[in-house]
Amino acid sequence: MFKIRNYINGELLPPLSNSYIDNYEPARGEVYSLIPRSSSEDLKLAIDAAKEAFPKWAATSKEVRSDFMRKISERIDERLEELAKAESKDNGKPLSLAMKVDIPRASKNFNFFSSAIKHFESESHFMEEGVLNYTLRSPIGIAACISPWNLPLYLFSWKIAPAIAAGNCVIAKPSEITPMTAYLLSEICQEVGLPKGVLNILHGYGHEIGKEMVAHDDISIISFTGGTKTGEDIASIAAPKFKKLSLELGGKNASMIFSDCNYEKMLKTTLRSVFANQGQICLCTSRLLVQRDIYEKFKADFVKGVKGLKVGDPNDPNTDQGAVVSEQHFKKVLSYIDLAQQEGGTVLCGGKAKDLSSEGKNGWFIEPTVIEGLDHSCRTNQEEIFGPVVTIQPFDKEEEALELANSTKYGLASVVWTENLSRAQRLATSLHSGICWINCWLVRDLRTPFGGVKQSGVGREGGFEVLKFFTEPKNVCIQFDR
Ligand code: NDP
């Protein structure tokens, strides 16, 4: 069986313990490759490599670093189909989605930071009494980049690209559930001749090697995307060591649908915003708040649209929804559908696993599910499910919709559907979320700040914000004679 290897000091290496973890194909529910179960000995090799590489890489000109980013981006484009197939097989997502979104976006991340690093400026402040302050921004050292399984290469590259573009060396860990494209990225780094030790990729369990990375004294900056509970554990280890920390965490995103919206556009986009990637995008909508005068119409049209979504073989170009990522996650999502019914919810469509064994797919498929009749305070409406499940609730007035939208501990993304510009602006100001889409969803400009409020995270990724995160500012103050 194919064995994935770690990428350390420019080389592809087996784990020193020779211990491996099973890697499953979600659509088949079968093991198809093995992942290194890395340990502290592997981490030591990676730390040594990164420490050795750092002074030279930090002193490398921005142009040279930028060139490497561009070459990685180009190589991802050249290997698009292979990477997309690997992502779809490893994660269960439709191949068409990986071809259109995941892999092109990973390439764009490298391409974007190839350019952004050349345009990254620091501030200067002139004082009238003959003093000039300017801000020096230097790379920090060794960064840990830890990412989840839902958008594997996309989110992995979203961290790695700015970290190394800014002159840091990186030790990165993909989710052990979806390691394959991170492995292929190691090959790409070799192909473009990225200097040894600049990027090191360790595979393994989060609670083992991930935790060790977070605690390691030579790692001074941590960029993490994943669940809120894991973020809390990481913060509890990193904070007493005064490490720089960026946490992109869970969400329970609401979409507010007003009766004056562009109905057709809203309906089409809402189907996507709820069910794209089987609902496993941190930005997916999981609560639909619908103004009462269009509630029944919306319900009928939306459920009809959901019933038309094809759940099936990720390789089939007509598939809208593939498998969810793992058996454990499959059980978790189904348990929330049971909970919703215990809490008094009515399942309008879906509500159970989809059996595709007759097609030779014994994996983890779930019917897209719509639930109504729940109070906003119940667990189904408060906790992150992270699957193809959405609730719908009616509201009468704007203030009520705002209160419902803001009623969870999360604050990642929100969507507002209205043609009333003043209302849109009022809500954009008052919603507790790091990103607010008005009359659209998942429109992303990589220059914008990205992140969450409340328990959805701390810090911002994207654009110059993340380059600020990955550099240390120092004020230089010069007084000169007049
Ligand atoms: P997890 O928090 O379980 O894992 C994320 C990563 O952290 C994985 O690589 C995991 O490794 C690792 N990890 C787990 N425990 C530790 C630890 N103690 N120390 C260090 N690393 C650890 O999240 P999921 O992979 O399940 O991803 C889903 C979550 O990610 C959802 O809550 C979703 O909302 C969130 N997310 C947030 C985004 C945002 O931008 N705000 C974007 C995308 C997802 P392993 O897999 O081996 O456990």
Short mmCIF file of C-alpha atoms and ligand atoms in Angstrom, two decimals:
data_model
loop_
_atom_site.label_atom_id
_atom_site.label_comp_id
_atom_site.label_asym_id
_atom_site.label_seq_id
_atom_site.Cartn_x
_atom_site.Cartn_y
_atom_site.Cartn_z
CA MET A 1 0.00 0.00 0.00
CA PHE A 2 1.23 3.49 -0.83
CA LYS A 3 3.04 5.15 2.08
CA ILE A 4 2.99 8.92 2.35
CA ARG A 5 6.26 10.40 3.60
CA ASN A 6 7.19 13.43 5.64
CA TYR A 7 9.00 16.31 3.93
CA ILE A 8 11.97 17.33 6.05
CA ASN A 9 15.02 19.30 5.02
CA GLY A 10 14.07 18.96 1.37
CA GLU A 11 13.76 15.18 1.52
CA LEU A 12 10.83 12.77 1.59
CA LEU A 13 11.34 10.61 4.66
CA PRO A 14 9.49 7.81 6.42
CA PRO A 15 8.65 8.41 10.10
CA LEU A 16 11.55 7.43 12.34
CA SER A 17 9.24 5.22 14.44
CA ASN A 18 8.13 3.42 11.24
CA SER A 19 4.61 3.75 12.56
CA TYR A 20 1.71 4.57 10.20
CA ILE A 21 -1.96 5.57 10.34
CA ASP A 22 -4.64 4.28 7.93
CA ASN A 23 -5.83 6.77 5.33
CA TYR A 24 -9.41 6.22 4.13
CA GLU A 25 -11.20 6.99 0.89
CA PRO A 26 -14.52 8.41 2.16
CA ALA A 27 -16.58 7.40 -0.89
CA ARG A 28 -15.61 3.75 -0.44
CA GLY A 29 -15.03 3.62 3.29
CA GLU A 30 -11.77 1.77 2.60
CA VAL A 31 -8.14 2.31 3.53
CA TYR A 32 -6.12 3.22 0.45
CA SER A 33 -2.82 4.58 1.77
CA LEU A 34 -0.80 5.00 4.94
CA ILE A 35 0.22 8.18 6.74
CA PRO A 36 3.35 8.66 8.86
CA ARG A 37 2.53 8.77 12.55
CA SER A 38 5.21 11.35 13.27
CA SER A 39 6.74 11.70 16.70
CA SER A 40 9.11 14.02 18.57
CA GLU A 41 12.14 12.54 16.74
CA ASP A 42 10.70 13.61 13.38
CA LEU A 43 9.84 17.00 14.83
CA LYS A 44 13.44 17.39 16.01
CA LEU A 45 14.72 16.76 12.48
CA ALA A 46 12.26 19.33 11.10
CA ILE A 47 13.15 21.91 13.75
CA ASP A 48 16.88 21.43 13.11
CA ALA A 49 16.32 21.86 9.37
CA ALA A 50 14.18 24.97 9.81
CA LYS A 51 16.63 26.53 12.27
CA GLU A 52 19.49 26.02 9.87
CA ALA A 53 17.53 27.38 6.91
CA PHE A 54 16.02 30.40 8.64
CA PRO A 55 18.89 32.96 8.68
CA LYS A 56 19.57 32.47 4.99
CA TRP A 57 15.91 32.42 3.95
CA ALA A 58 15.12 35.51 6.04
CA ALA A 59 17.98 37.33 4.30
CA THR A 60 16.88 36.21 0.81
CA SER A 61 15.47 39.09 -1.21
CA LYS A 62 11.72 39.44 -1.61
CA GLU A 63 12.12 38.99 -5.35
CA VAL A 64 13.72 35.58 -4.91
CA ARG A 65 11.10 34.47 -2.39
CA SER A 66 8.41 35.78 -4.70
CA ASP A 67 9.86 33.75 -7.59
CA PHE A 68 9.62 30.54 -5.58
CA MET A 69 5.98 31.27 -4.71
CA ARG A 70 5.20 31.87 -8.39
CA LYS A 71 6.95 28.66 -9.47
CA ILE A 72 5.00 26.63 -6.89
CA SER A 73 1.79 28.20 -8.16
CA GLU A 74 2.65 27.36 -11.76
CA ARG A 75 3.54 23.79 -10.86
CA ILE A 76 0.19 23.39 -9.05
CA ASP A 77 -1.52 24.57 -12.24
CA GLU A 78 0.45 22.07 -14.30
CA ARG A 79 -0.54 19.24 -11.95
CA LEU A 80 -4.15 20.45 -11.55
CA GLU A 81 -5.92 17.29 -12.60
CA GLU A 82 -3.71 14.99 -10.58
CA LEU A 83 -4.05 17.16 -7.48
CA ALA A 84 -7.82 17.49 -7.89
CA LYS A 85 -8.24 13.72 -8.25
CA ALA A 86 -6.11 13.19 -5.14
CA GLU A 87 -8.12 15.76 -3.17
CA SER A 88 -11.45 14.28 -4.20
CA LYS A 89 -10.36 10.74 -3.37
CA ASP A 90 -8.89 11.74 -0.01
CA ASN A 91 -11.75 14.00 1.11
CA GLY A 92 -14.87 12.65 -0.64
CA LYS A 93 -15.67 15.96 -2.31
CA PRO A 94 -16.85 16.06 -5.95
CA LEU A 95 -13.95 16.03 -8.37
CA SER A 96 -15.59 18.93 -10.23
CA LEU A 97 -15.36 21.05 -7.05
CA ALA A 98 -11.71 20.18 -6.49
CA MET A 99 -10.99 21.04 -10.15
CA LYS A 100 -12.85 24.35 -10.02
CA VAL A 101 -12.26 25.54 -6.47
CA ASP A 102 -9.78 23.74 -4.22
CA ILE A 103 -6.74 23.33 -6.41
CA PRO A 104 -7.03 26.57 -8.43
CA ARG A 105 -7.40 28.42 -5.14
CA ALA A 106 -4.26 26.74 -3.72
CA SER A 107 -2.39 27.94 -6.79
CA LYS A 108 -3.87 31.43 -6.38
CA ASN A 109 -2.74 31.55 -2.76
CA PHE A 110 0.90 31.08 -3.79
CA ASN A 111 0.51 33.40 -6.74
CA PHE A 112 -1.16 36.08 -4.63
CA PHE A 113 1.58 36.09 -1.97
CA SER A 114 4.24 36.01 -4.67
CA SER A 115 2.92 39.42 -5.64
CA ALA A 116 1.78 40.70 -2.22
CA ILE A 117 5.20 40.31 -0.63
CA LYS A 118 6.67 42.67 -3.23
CA HIS A 119 4.07 45.32 -2.42
CA PHE A 120 4.11 44.96 1.36
CA GLU A 121 5.05 48.32 2.85
CA SER A 122 5.72 49.47 6.36
CA GLU A 123 4.50 52.69 7.90
CA SER A 124 6.48 55.80 8.73
CA HIS A 125 5.44 58.65 11.01
CA PHE A 126 7.00 62.07 10.83
CA MET A 127 6.91 64.33 13.92
CA GLU A 128 7.15 68.06 13.45
CA GLU A 129 9.92 68.48 16.01
CA GLY A 130 12.36 66.72 13.69
CA VAL A 131 11.71 63.06 14.43
CA LEU A 132 11.08 60.28 11.96
CA ASN A 133 9.65 56.95 13.04
CA TYR A 134 9.56 54.04 10.69
CA THR A 135 8.49 50.45 11.18
CA LEU A 136 10.87 47.65 10.37
CA ARG A 137 9.07 44.39 9.63
CA SER A 138 11.22 41.29 9.99
CA PRO A 139 10.47 37.60 9.62
CA ILE A 140 9.96 35.96 13.01
CA GLY A 141 11.52 32.48 12.85
CA ILE A 142 9.87 29.10 12.71
CA ALA A 143 6.12 29.06 12.20
CA ALA A 144 3.76 26.15 12.83
CA CYS A 145 0.93 25.96 10.29
CA ILE A 146 -1.83 23.51 11.22
CA SER A 147 -4.84 23.03 8.97
CA PRO A 148 -8.08 21.02 8.84
CA TRP A 149 -9.52 18.44 6.44
CA ASN A 150 -12.36 20.30 4.75
CA LEU A 151 -10.37 22.29 2.15
CA PRO A 152 -7.06 20.47 2.50
CA LEU A 153 -4.62 22.04 0.04
CA TYR A 154 -6.55 25.31 -0.17
CA LEU A 155 -6.24 26.07 3.56
CA PHE A 156 -2.78 24.55 3.91
CA SER A 157 -1.42 26.87 1.21
CA TRP A 158 -3.36 29.85 2.63
CA LYS A 159 -1.04 29.67 5.65
CA ILE A 160 2.20 28.36 4.20
CA ALA A 161 2.40 30.83 1.31
CA PRO A 162 2.35 34.05 3.41
CA ALA A 163 4.55 32.50 6.12
CA ILE A 164 7.40 31.65 3.78
CA ALA A 165 6.87 34.66 1.52
CA ALA A 166 7.47 36.81 4.61
CA GLY A 167 10.80 35.05 5.22
CA ASN A 168 9.89 32.55 7.93
CA CYS A 169 10.61 28.85 7.86
CA VAL A 170 7.63 26.59 8.39
CA ILE A 171 6.73 23.29 9.96
CA ALA A 172 3.29 22.43 8.66
CA LYS A 173 0.84 19.70 9.56
CA PRO A 174 -2.17 18.86 7.42
CA SER A 175 -5.10 17.04 8.96
CA GLU A 176 -4.28 13.37 9.30
CA ILE A 177 -7.68 12.72 7.69
CA THR A 178 -6.68 14.35 4.37
CA PRO A 179 -2.89 14.27 3.93
CA MET A 180 -2.49 13.42 0.24
CA THR A 181 -2.27 16.82 -1.43
CA ALA A 182 0.08 18.08 1.28
CA TYR A 183 2.32 15.18 0.32
CA LEU A 184 2.06 16.16 -3.36
CA LEU A 185 2.94 19.72 -2.39
CA SER A 186 6.20 18.38 -0.90
CA GLU A 187 7.00 16.91 -4.31
CA ILE A 188 6.25 20.25 -5.93
CA CYS A 189 8.59 22.05 -3.53
CA GLN A 190 11.30 19.61 -4.52
CA GLU A 191 10.54 20.12 -8.20
CA VAL A 192 10.91 23.90 -7.98
CA GLY A 193 14.04 23.63 -5.82
CA LEU A 194 12.70 25.39 -2.73
CA PRO A 195 15.74 25.62 -0.42
CA LYS A 196 16.01 22.82 2.11
CA GLY A 197 14.36 23.37 5.47
CA VAL A 198 12.26 26.38 4.40
CA LEU A 199 9.13 24.24 4.41
CA ASN A 200 8.86 21.00 6.36
CA ILE A 201 5.67 18.93 6.35
CA LEU A 202 4.99 16.49 9.15
CA HIS A 203 2.05 14.10 9.05
CA GLY A 204 0.36 12.52 12.02
CA TYR A 205 -2.21 12.97 14.74
CA GLY A 206 -3.11 16.42 15.98
CA HIS A 207 -3.14 15.37 19.61
CA GLU A 208 0.36 13.92 19.20
CA ILE A 209 2.61 15.72 16.71
CA GLY A 210 0.33 18.77 16.39
CA LYS A 211 0.39 19.29 20.14
CA GLU A 212 4.17 18.86 20.26
CA MET A 213 4.62 21.45 17.54
CA VAL A 214 2.49 23.94 19.44
CA ALA A 215 4.46 23.41 22.66
CA HIS A 216 7.93 23.40 21.10
CA ASP A 217 10.11 26.26 22.34
CA ASP A 218 11.70 26.84 18.94
CA ILE A 219 8.32 27.54 17.35
CA SER A 220 7.38 31.12 18.07
CA ILE A 221 4.38 31.65 15.83
CA ILE A 222 1.34 29.47 15.24
CA SER A 223 -1.29 29.71 12.56
CA PHE A 224 -4.15 27.29 13.18
CA THR A 225 -7.43 26.56 11.42
CA GLY A 226 -9.78 24.00 12.91
CA GLY A 227 -12.37 23.45 15.59
CA THR A 228 -12.98 25.86 18.47
CA LYS A 229 -12.18 23.27 21.14
CA THR A 230 -8.82 22.48 19.50
CA GLY A 231 -8.16 26.23 19.25
CA GLU A 232 -8.80 26.54 22.97
CA ASP A 233 -6.35 23.69 23.72
CA ILE A 234 -3.71 25.29 21.49
CA ALA A 235 -4.18 28.71 23.08
CA SER A 236 -3.81 27.22 26.56
CA ILE A 237 -0.39 25.83 25.61
CA ALA A 238 0.81 28.71 23.46
CA ALA A 239 -0.35 31.69 25.54
CA PRO A 240 1.83 31.06 28.64
CA LYS A 241 4.81 30.79 26.26
CA PHE A 242 3.85 34.13 24.66
CA LYS A 243 3.74 32.71 21.16
CA LYS A 244 2.15 34.73 18.40
CA LEU A 245 -1.15 33.07 17.59
CA SER A 246 -3.76 33.19 14.84
CA LEU A 247 -6.82 31.00 15.31
CA GLU A 248 -9.45 30.45 12.61
CA LEU A 249 -12.18 28.39 14.26
CA GLY A 250 -15.73 27.09 13.93
CA GLY A 251 -18.93 28.81 12.90
CA LYS A 252 -22.72 28.68 12.95
CA ASN A 253 -23.40 31.05 10.11
CA ALA A 254 -26.77 32.62 9.48
CA SER A 255 -28.24 33.83 6.22
CA MET A 256 -30.94 36.50 6.57
CA ILE A 257 -33.43 36.43 3.72
CA PHE A 258 -35.71 39.47 3.40
CA SER A 259 -38.81 39.51 1.24
CA ASP A 260 -37.39 42.36 -0.87
CA CYS A 261 -34.41 40.30 -2.06
CA ASN A 262 -33.57 39.25 -5.60
CA TYR A 263 -35.37 35.94 -5.09
CA GLU A 264 -33.97 33.86 -7.94
CA LYS A 265 -30.38 34.81 -7.24
CA MET A 266 -30.89 34.25 -3.51
CA LEU A 267 -32.39 30.79 -4.02
CA LYS A 268 -29.63 29.59 -6.32
CA THR A 269 -26.85 30.96 -4.13
CA THR A 270 -28.41 29.72 -0.90
CA LEU A 271 -28.43 26.13 -2.17
CA ARG A 272 -24.71 26.49 -2.70
CA SER A 273 -24.02 28.36 0.51
CA VAL A 274 -25.64 25.58 2.54
CA PHE A 275 -24.51 22.46 0.72
CA ALA A 276 -21.23 23.18 -1.08
CA ASN A 277 -18.60 20.61 -0.12
CA GLN A 278 -21.33 18.67 1.77
CA GLY A 279 -21.74 21.69 4.06
CA GLN A 280 -18.17 21.23 5.25
CA ILE A 281 -16.90 24.75 4.64
CA CYS A 282 -16.46 26.95 7.70
CA LEU A 283 -18.31 29.67 5.76
CA CYS A 284 -21.32 27.52 4.85
CA THR A 285 -24.71 28.70 6.02
CA SER A 286 -26.25 26.46 8.67
CA ARG A 287 -29.16 28.66 9.78
CA LEU A 288 -31.60 30.21 7.31
CA LEU A 289 -33.65 33.10 8.72
CA VAL A 290 -36.50 33.91 6.37
CA GLN A 291 -38.94 36.83 6.53
CA ARG A 292 -42.39 35.49 7.31
CA ASP A 293 -44.20 36.81 4.23
CA ILE A 294 -42.03 34.70 1.91
CA TYR A 295 -41.36 31.84 4.35
CA GLU A 296 -43.77 29.27 2.88
CA LYS A 297 -42.81 30.05 -0.70
CA PHE A 298 -39.12 29.89 0.15
CA LYS A 299 -39.56 26.64 2.04
CA ALA A 300 -41.30 24.96 -0.90
CA ASP A 301 -38.80 26.23 -3.49
CA PHE A 302 -35.75 25.50 -1.37
CA VAL A 303 -36.81 21.96 -0.48
CA LYS A 304 -37.54 21.31 -4.16
CA GLY A 305 -34.04 22.54 -5.02
CA VAL A 306 -32.46 20.39 -2.30
CA LYS A 307 -34.30 17.29 -3.49
CA GLY A 308 -32.79 17.93 -6.92
CA LEU A 309 -29.20 17.79 -5.62
CA LYS A 310 -27.46 14.64 -6.73
CA VAL A 311 -25.58 12.80 -3.98
CA GLY A 312 -23.19 10.30 -5.44
CA ASP A 313 -19.87 9.23 -6.85
CA PRO A 314 -17.43 12.15 -6.47
CA ASN A 315 -15.99 11.34 -9.89
CA ASP A 316 -19.33 11.75 -11.67
CA PRO A 317 -19.44 15.26 -13.21
CA ASN A 318 -23.18 15.46 -12.38
CA THR A 319 -22.63 14.88 -8.66
CA ASP A 320 -23.46 17.86 -6.45
CA GLN A 321 -22.59 16.19 -3.16
CA GLY A 322 -19.96 13.57 -2.46
CA ALA A 323 -19.23 11.74 0.78
CA VAL A 324 -18.56 13.37 4.14
CA VAL A 325 -14.98 13.05 5.22
CA SER A 326 -14.90 10.18 7.73
CA GLU A 327 -16.97 7.59 9.52
CA GLN A 328 -16.62 9.51 12.75
CA HIS A 329 -17.88 12.70 11.13
CA PHE A 330 -20.70 10.80 9.37
CA LYS A 331 -21.91 9.50 12.73
CA LYS A 332 -21.61 12.95 14.29
CA VAL A 333 -23.72 14.61 11.57
CA LEU A 334 -26.39 11.88 11.74
CA SER A 335 -26.50 12.19 15.53
CA TYR A 336 -27.28 15.92 15.13
CA ILE A 337 -30.16 15.08 12.79
CA ASP A 338 -31.53 12.74 15.51
CA LEU A 339 -31.01 15.45 18.11
CA ALA A 340 -32.88 17.99 16.00
CA GLN A 341 -35.91 15.68 15.96
CA GLN A 342 -35.69 15.09 19.70
CA GLU A 343 -35.63 18.85 20.10
CA GLY A 344 -38.92 19.10 18.19
CA GLY A 345 -37.65 19.76 14.67
CA THR A 346 -39.38 18.47 11.54
CA VAL A 347 -37.21 17.07 8.77
CA LEU A 348 -38.48 18.56 5.51
CA CYS A 349 -36.14 16.54 3.31
CA GLY A 350 -33.15 14.24 3.68
CA GLY A 351 -32.50 13.25 7.26
CA LYS A 352 -30.62 10.02 6.72
CA ALA A 353 -27.61 8.30 5.23
CA LYS A 354 -27.66 7.59 1.52
CA ASP A 355 -26.87 4.01 0.63
CA LEU A 356 -24.76 3.80 -2.53
CA SER A 357 -23.45 0.27 -2.00
CA SER A 358 -25.18 -0.88 -5.20
CA GLU A 359 -22.76 1.43 -7.04
CA GLY A 360 -19.80 -0.08 -5.19
CA LYS A 361 -19.57 2.93 -2.89
CA ASN A 362 -19.74 1.83 0.73
CA GLY A 363 -18.69 5.24 2.00
CA TRP A 364 -20.18 7.95 4.11
CA PHE A 365 -22.95 9.69 2.16
CA ILE A 366 -25.66 11.80 3.81
CA GLU A 367 -28.78 13.17 2.15
CA PRO A 368 -28.91 16.97 2.17
CA THR A 369 -31.20 17.78 5.07
CA VAL A 370 -33.52 20.69 5.86
CA ILE A 371 -35.13 21.03 9.29
CA GLU A 372 -37.76 23.48 10.54
CA GLY A 373 -39.65 24.14 13.73
CA LEU A 374 -36.73 24.62 16.12
CA ASP A 375 -36.20 27.37 18.63
CA HIS A 376 -33.03 29.43 18.10
CA SER A 377 -31.68 28.45 21.51
CA CYS A 378 -31.70 24.65 21.01
CA ARG A 379 -28.43 22.76 20.53
CA THR A 380 -29.12 22.13 16.84
CA ASN A 381 -29.21 25.89 16.28
CA GLN A 382 -26.29 26.66 18.56
CA GLU A 383 -23.65 23.99 17.90
CA GLU A 384 -21.57 23.53 14.78
CA ILE A 385 -22.67 20.47 12.80
CA PHE A 386 -20.40 21.02 9.80
CA GLY A 387 -22.34 18.83 7.39
CA PRO A 388 -25.19 18.92 4.84
CA VAL A 389 -27.77 20.08 7.38
CA VAL A 390 -29.58 23.40 7.66
CA THR A 391 -32.40 24.75 9.80
CA ILE A 392 -34.96 27.33 8.67
CA GLN A 393 -36.70 29.79 10.96
CA PRO A 394 -39.15 32.61 10.18
CA PHE A 395 -38.81 36.18 11.44
CA ASP A 396 -40.96 39.31 11.14
CA LYS A 397 -38.75 42.34 11.67
CA GLU A 398 -35.15 43.26 10.91
CA GLU A 399 -34.29 43.62 14.63
CA GLU A 400 -35.55 40.12 15.31
CA ALA A 401 -33.48 38.68 12.46
CA LEU A 402 -30.40 40.45 13.80
CA GLU A 403 -30.96 39.10 17.28
CA LEU A 404 -31.38 35.54 15.98
CA ALA A 405 -28.31 35.82 13.76
CA ASN A 406 -26.18 37.07 16.65
CA SER A 407 -27.52 34.57 19.17
CA THR A 408 -24.68 32.01 19.02
CA LYS A 409 -21.20 31.98 20.53
CA TYR A 410 -19.74 31.98 17.01
CA GLY A 411 -19.15 34.87 14.63
CA LEU A 412 -17.49 33.82 11.40
CA ALA A 413 -19.68 34.68 8.41
CA SER A 414 -23.12 36.08 7.71
CA VAL A 415 -25.18 36.62 4.58
CA VAL A 416 -27.84 39.29 4.03
CA TRP A 417 -30.33 39.11 1.16
CA THR A 418 -32.11 42.42 0.59
CA GLU A 419 -32.37 45.12 -2.05
CA ASN A 420 -32.69 47.76 0.67
CA LEU A 421 -29.26 49.41 0.81
CA SER A 422 -29.79 51.11 4.15
CA ARG A 423 -30.88 47.88 5.78
CA ALA A 424 -27.92 46.03 4.28
CA GLN A 425 -25.56 48.64 5.65
CA ARG A 426 -27.22 48.65 9.10
CA LEU A 427 -26.92 44.89 9.35
CA ALA A 428 -23.34 44.76 8.05
CA THR A 429 -22.43 47.09 10.91
CA SER A 430 -24.33 45.22 13.63
CA LEU A 431 -23.80 41.56 12.75
CA HIS A 432 -21.26 39.70 14.90
CA SER A 433 -19.17 38.20 12.13
CA GLY A 434 -15.76 38.59 10.59
CA ILE A 435 -17.21 38.62 7.10
CA CYS A 436 -20.63 39.77 5.92
CA TRP A 437 -21.79 39.01 2.40
CA ILE A 438 -24.55 41.17 0.98
CA ASN A 439 -26.47 39.49 -1.85
CA CYS A 440 -23.69 36.98 -2.52
CA TRP A 441 -21.72 34.20 -0.87
CA LEU A 442 -18.10 33.00 -0.99
CA VAL A 443 -17.00 35.86 -3.19
CA ARG A 444 -13.39 36.16 -2.09
CA ASP A 445 -10.87 38.89 -2.75
CA LEU A 446 -7.58 37.63 -1.32
CA ARG A 447 -6.58 41.17 -0.31
CA THR A 448 -9.34 41.38 2.31
CA PRO A 449 -8.97 40.49 6.01
CA PHE A 450 -10.33 37.04 6.81
CA GLY A 451 -11.27 35.69 10.23
CA GLY A 452 -13.89 35.45 12.91
CA VAL A 453 -15.13 37.13 16.07
CA LYS A 454 -16.27 35.64 19.38
CA GLN A 455 -15.47 31.90 19.42
CA SER A 456 -14.83 31.80 15.69
CA GLY A 457 -11.31 32.97 16.16
CA VAL A 458 -8.62 35.45 16.96
CA GLY A 459 -6.57 37.32 14.36
CA ARG A 460 -6.96 37.77 10.65
CA GLU A 461 -5.58 35.99 7.61
CA GLY A 462 -5.48 37.32 4.05
CA GLY A 463 -3.85 40.22 2.28
CA PHE A 464 -1.41 42.42 4.16
CA GLU A 465 -3.05 41.47 7.48
CA VAL A 466 -1.45 38.04 7.37
CA LEU A 467 1.90 39.44 6.25
CA LYS A 468 1.74 41.65 9.33
CA PHE A 469 1.00 38.55 11.41
CA PHE A 470 3.99 36.69 9.98
CA THR A 471 6.41 39.58 10.62
CA GLU A 472 7.55 41.34 13.77
CA PRO A 473 7.22 45.12 13.73
CA LYS A 474 9.96 47.23 15.28
CA ASN A 475 9.68 50.99 15.57
CA VAL A 476 12.87 52.86 14.66
CA CYS A 477 12.86 56.43 15.93
CA ILE A 478 15.40 58.91 14.51
CA GLN A 479 15.82 62.45 15.76
CA PHE A 480 17.72 64.72 13.44
CA ASP A 481 19.15 68.22 13.74
CA ARG A 482 17.19 70.92 12.02
P1 NDP B 1 -9.66 20.00 14.29
O1 NDP B 1 -9.63 21.11 15.25
O2 NDP B 1 -10.03 18.64 14.79
O3 NDP B 1 -8.26 19.81 13.58
C1 NDP B 1 -7.61 20.82 12.86
C2 NDP B 1 -6.13 20.49 12.78
O4 NDP B 1 -5.56 20.54 14.08
C3 NDP B 1 -5.84 19.09 12.26
O5 NDP B 1 -4.64 19.11 11.53
C4 NDP B 1 -5.68 18.31 13.54
O6 NDP B 1 -4.97 17.12 13.38
C5 NDP B 1 -4.93 19.33 14.39
N1 NDP B 1 -5.04 19.13 15.83
C6 NDP B 1 -5.97 18.44 16.52
N2 NDP B 1 -5.71 18.50 17.86
C7 NDP B 1 -4.59 19.26 18.00
C8 NDP B 1 -3.83 19.71 19.13
N3 NDP B 1 -4.18 19.41 20.36
N4 NDP B 1 -2.74 20.46 18.90
C9 NDP B 1 -2.39 20.81 17.64
N5 NDP B 1 -3.07 20.42 16.54
C10 NDP B 1 -4.16 19.65 16.71
O7 NDP B 1 -10.62 20.47 13.11
P2 NDP B 1 -11.11 19.61 11.89
O8 NDP B 1 -9.94 19.09 11.13
O9 NDP B 1 -12.15 18.65 12.36
O10 NDP B 1 -11.78 20.74 10.97
C11 NDP B 1 -13.08 21.16 11.10
C12 NDP B 1 -13.16 22.44 11.90
O11 NDP B 1 -12.37 23.45 11.29
C13 NDP B 1 -14.56 23.00 11.96
O12 NDP B 1 -14.85 23.41 13.27
C14 NDP B 1 -14.51 24.20 11.04
O13 NDP B 1 -15.44 25.20 11.34
C15 NDP B 1 -13.11 24.66 11.25
N6 NDP B 1 -12.69 25.49 10.13
C16 NDP B 1 -12.53 26.84 10.33
C17 NDP B 1 -12.17 27.67 9.29
C18 NDP B 1 -11.97 29.13 9.49
O14 NDP B 1 -11.37 29.75 8.61
N7 NDP B 1 -12.44 29.72 10.56
C19 NDP B 1 -11.97 27.12 7.92
C20 NDP B 1 -12.16 25.70 7.85
C21 NDP B 1 -12.50 24.92 8.91
P3 NDP B 1 -5.81 15.74 13.23
O15 NDP B 1 -6.62 15.86 12.00
O16 NDP B 1 -4.77 14.73 13.14
O17 NDP B 1 -6.64 15.63 14.47
#
